[in-house]
Amino acid sequence: MKKLSILLLLSIGIINAQKLTSRELSIINQNDINTALPIYQTTNDNQHKTLLSLSSEIDPIDPNTATLVKRMKLSLQSTDGGVGIAAPQVGINRKIIWVQRFDKEGNPLEYFINPVIVWRSELQNLGPEGDLSIPDFRDQFYRSKAIQVEYVDLKGQKYNEMIEGFTAIIFQHEVDHLFGILISDKKEKEKNDSYLRVDAYEKVKSE
């Protein structure tokens, strides 16, 4: 029964995830696949457009997904103190993020495929945030103190866990990237009192 459930999950994931485009494949496999991918910047108009675009689900068991996951980690590790990265930041509008787990011993880096925030605490923290894609920008933001997340790994195995504290802040920041939300724009809209919190990625609990 457990095997059947896993197979069903894999089938659903593959159906929902559109195949990678030729453009995406060319980016993922450019140059040496064992090296970091360049990190997109808002200072470049074309790259900025990618950063503002919505991301779609990705097939976790596609070998190219594993290549992208590996290269994203190398991109994050190539930075000076970066604690998270999302696929749009390397030019791919797909739902993959890396987060440094400060809530675990050794503060390991972990990847999340097709992540969804299914619950967020009303209690929030206010803290500083910067962004690898936005040069010379840092400001204070409110984020939920605790979140519940669902995601899959490269085998298509589904996970559900609670994340708290600084790690939850990083997770929320990276998930924002998957919806084209940049902290620079977010702060500007908050100043104008016209920013509405985006709940599009919260799972509708009507199933």
Coordinates of C-alpha atoms in Angstrom, one line a residue:
M1 CA 0.0 0.0 0.0
K2 CA 2.9 2.4 0.9
K3 CA 4.6 1.6 -2.5
L4 CA 1.3 2.3 -4.3
S5 CA 1.0 5.7 -2.6
I6 CA 4.5 6.7 -3.5
L7 CA 4.0 5.6 -7.1
L8 CA 0.8 7.6 -7.2
L9 CA 2.5 10.6 -5.8
L10 CA 5.3 10.3 -8.4
S11 CA 2.7 10.0 -11.2
I12 CA 0.8 13.1 -10.0
G13 CA 4.0 15.1 -9.7
I14 CA 5.1 14.2 -13.2
I15 CA 1.7 15.1 -14.7
N16 CA 1.7 18.5 -12.9
A17 CA 5.2 19.4 -13.9
Q18 CA 5.7 20.5 -17.4
K19 CA 8.8 19.3 -19.2
L20 CA 11.9 21.5 -19.1
T21 CA 12.1 23.8 -22.1
S22 CA 15.1 23.9 -24.5
R23 CA 16.1 27.2 -23.0
E24 CA 16.0 25.8 -19.4
L25 CA 18.0 22.8 -20.5
S26 CA 20.6 25.0 -22.1
I27 CA 21.0 27.0 -18.9
I28 CA 21.1 24.0 -16.7
N29 CA 23.7 22.1 -18.8
Q30 CA 25.8 25.1 -19.9
N31 CA 29.6 24.7 -19.5
D32 CA 30.9 22.3 -16.9
I33 CA 27.8 20.8 -15.0
N34 CA 30.1 20.5 -11.9
T35 CA 30.4 24.2 -11.5
A36 CA 28.2 27.0 -10.1
L37 CA 25.7 28.8 -12.3
P38 CA 25.8 32.6 -12.5
I39 CA 23.4 34.4 -10.1
Y40 CA 21.0 36.7 -11.8
Q41 CA 20.9 40.4 -10.8
T42 CA 18.2 43.0 -10.8
T43 CA 20.7 45.4 -12.4
N44 CA 20.4 43.4 -15.7
D45 CA 17.0 44.1 -17.4
N46 CA 16.6 40.6 -18.9
Q47 CA 17.7 38.9 -15.6
H48 CA 15.4 41.2 -13.6
K49 CA 12.4 40.0 -15.8
T50 CA 13.2 36.4 -14.9
L51 CA 13.4 37.3 -11.2
L52 CA 9.9 38.9 -11.4
S53 CA 8.3 35.9 -13.1
L54 CA 6.2 33.1 -11.6
S55 CA 7.8 29.7 -11.3
S56 CA 6.2 26.3 -12.1
E57 CA 6.6 22.9 -10.6
I58 CA 9.5 20.7 -11.8
D59 CA 9.7 16.9 -12.3
P60 CA 11.8 15.7 -9.3
I61 CA 13.0 12.5 -11.0
D62 CA 14.1 14.2 -14.2
P63 CA 18.0 13.8 -14.3
N64 CA 18.2 17.5 -15.3
T65 CA 16.5 18.4 -12.0
A66 CA 19.3 16.7 -10.1
T67 CA 21.9 18.7 -12.1
L68 CA 20.1 21.9 -11.4
V69 CA 19.9 21.2 -7.7
K70 CA 23.6 20.4 -7.6
R71 CA 24.6 23.6 -9.5
M72 CA 22.3 25.8 -7.4
K73 CA 24.1 24.6 -4.3
L74 CA 27.5 25.4 -5.8
S75 CA 26.1 28.9 -6.8
L76 CA 25.1 29.4 -3.2
Q77 CA 28.4 28.2 -1.8
S78 CA 30.2 30.6 -4.2
T79 CA 28.7 33.6 -2.4
D80 CA 30.0 35.4 0.6
G81 CA 27.7 34.3 3.4
G82 CA 24.6 33.5 1.4
V83 CA 22.1 31.4 3.3
G84 CA 19.5 30.6 0.6
I85 CA 18.9 30.6 -3.1
A86 CA 15.9 29.9 -5.4
A87 CA 16.0 28.6 -9.0
P88 CA 14.9 31.9 -10.6
Q89 CA 18.1 33.4 -9.2
V90 CA 20.0 31.1 -11.7
G91 CA 17.6 31.8 -14.5
I92 CA 15.2 28.9 -14.1
N93 CA 11.6 29.7 -13.2
R94 CA 11.0 26.4 -11.4
K95 CA 10.2 25.6 -7.8
I96 CA 13.5 24.6 -6.2
I97 CA 15.1 26.3 -3.3
W98 CA 18.2 25.8 -1.1
V99 CA 18.0 26.9 2.6
Q100 CA 20.7 26.8 5.3
R101 CA 19.2 24.9 8.3
F102 CA 20.2 26.9 11.3
D103 CA 17.7 24.8 13.2
K104 CA 19.8 21.7 12.8
E105 CA 23.2 20.7 14.2
G106 CA 26.0 21.8 11.9
N107 CA 23.7 24.2 10.0
P108 CA 23.5 22.1 6.9
L109 CA 22.3 23.3 3.5
E110 CA 19.2 21.5 2.3
Y111 CA 17.2 21.6 -1.0
F112 CA 13.4 21.6 -1.3
I113 CA 11.6 20.7 -4.6
N114 CA 8.1 22.1 -5.3
P115 CA 7.9 23.6 -1.8
V116 CA 4.5 24.8 -0.4
I117 CA 3.9 26.7 2.8
V118 CA 0.7 25.2 4.1
W119 CA 0.5 27.1 7.4
R120 CA 2.1 30.2 8.9
S121 CA 2.0 31.5 12.4
E122 CA 0.3 34.8 13.1
L123 CA 3.2 35.6 15.4
Q124 CA 5.9 37.3 13.4
N125 CA 9.5 38.4 13.8
L126 CA 11.0 41.6 12.5
G127 CA 14.5 41.2 11.1
P128 CA 17.1 42.2 8.5
E129 CA 17.1 40.6 5.0
G130 CA 19.4 41.0 2.0
D131 CA 19.3 39.3 -1.4
L132 CA 22.0 37.7 -3.6
S133 CA 20.3 39.2 -6.6
I134 CA 19.8 42.8 -5.3
P135 CA 23.1 44.6 -4.9
D136 CA 23.5 46.9 -1.9
F137 CA 20.0 46.4 -0.5
R138 CA 19.2 45.4 3.0
D139 CA 16.1 46.3 5.1
Q140 CA 13.8 45.0 7.9
F141 CA 10.9 42.7 7.2
Y142 CA 8.2 40.9 9.1
R143 CA 8.0 37.2 8.7
S144 CA 6.0 34.4 10.4
K145 CA 8.0 32.9 13.3
A146 CA 6.9 29.4 12.4
I147 CA 5.7 27.7 9.2
Q148 CA 4.6 24.3 8.1
V149 CA 6.0 23.2 4.7
E150 CA 5.4 20.4 2.2
Y151 CA 8.0 19.4 -0.4
V152 CA 9.5 16.5 -2.3
D153 CA 13.1 15.2 -2.8
L154 CA 14.8 14.0 -5.9
K155 CA 13.2 10.6 -5.5
G156 CA 9.7 12.2 -5.4
Q157 CA 9.3 11.3 -1.7
K158 CA 7.0 13.8 0.0
Y159 CA 7.8 15.5 3.3
N160 CA 5.8 17.6 5.8
E161 CA 7.6 19.5 8.6
M162 CA 7.5 22.5 10.9
I163 CA 10.2 25.1 10.6
E164 CA 10.8 27.9 13.1
G165 CA 13.1 30.9 13.8
F166 CA 15.7 32.2 11.4
T167 CA 15.4 29.1 9.1
A168 CA 11.7 29.8 8.7
I169 CA 12.6 33.4 7.6
I170 CA 15.0 32.1 5.0
F171 CA 12.4 29.6 3.7
Q172 CA 9.8 32.3 3.3
H173 CA 12.2 34.6 1.6
E174 CA 13.2 31.9 -1.0
V175 CA 9.5 30.9 -1.6
D176 CA 8.8 34.5 -2.3
H177 CA 11.3 34.3 -5.2
L178 CA 9.2 31.5 -6.7
F179 CA 6.3 34.0 -7.0
G180 CA 8.4 36.8 -8.4
I181 CA 8.4 38.7 -5.2
L182 CA 11.6 40.7 -4.5
I183 CA 12.2 42.3 -1.1
S184 CA 13.1 45.6 -2.7
D185 CA 9.7 45.8 -4.4
K186 CA 8.0 44.5 -1.3
K187 CA 9.5 47.2 0.9
E188 CA 8.6 50.0 -1.6
K189 CA 5.0 48.8 -1.7
E190 CA 4.8 48.6 2.1
K191 CA 6.0 52.2 2.3
N192 CA 3.2 53.2 -0.1
D193 CA 0.8 51.2 2.0
S194 CA -0.4 49.4 -1.1
Y195 CA 1.3 46.1 -0.6
L196 CA -1.1 43.2 0.0
R197 CA 0.4 40.1 1.5
V198 CA 0.6 37.3 -1.2
D199 CA -1.1 34.2 0.0
A200 CA -1.2 32.5 -3.4
Y201 CA 1.3 29.8 -2.3
E202 CA -0.7 28.8 0.8
K203 CA -2.4 25.4 0.2
V204 CA -6.2 25.7 0.1
K205 CA -7.5 23.5 2.9
S206 CA -10.6 22.4 1.1
E207 CA -9.5 19.0 0.0

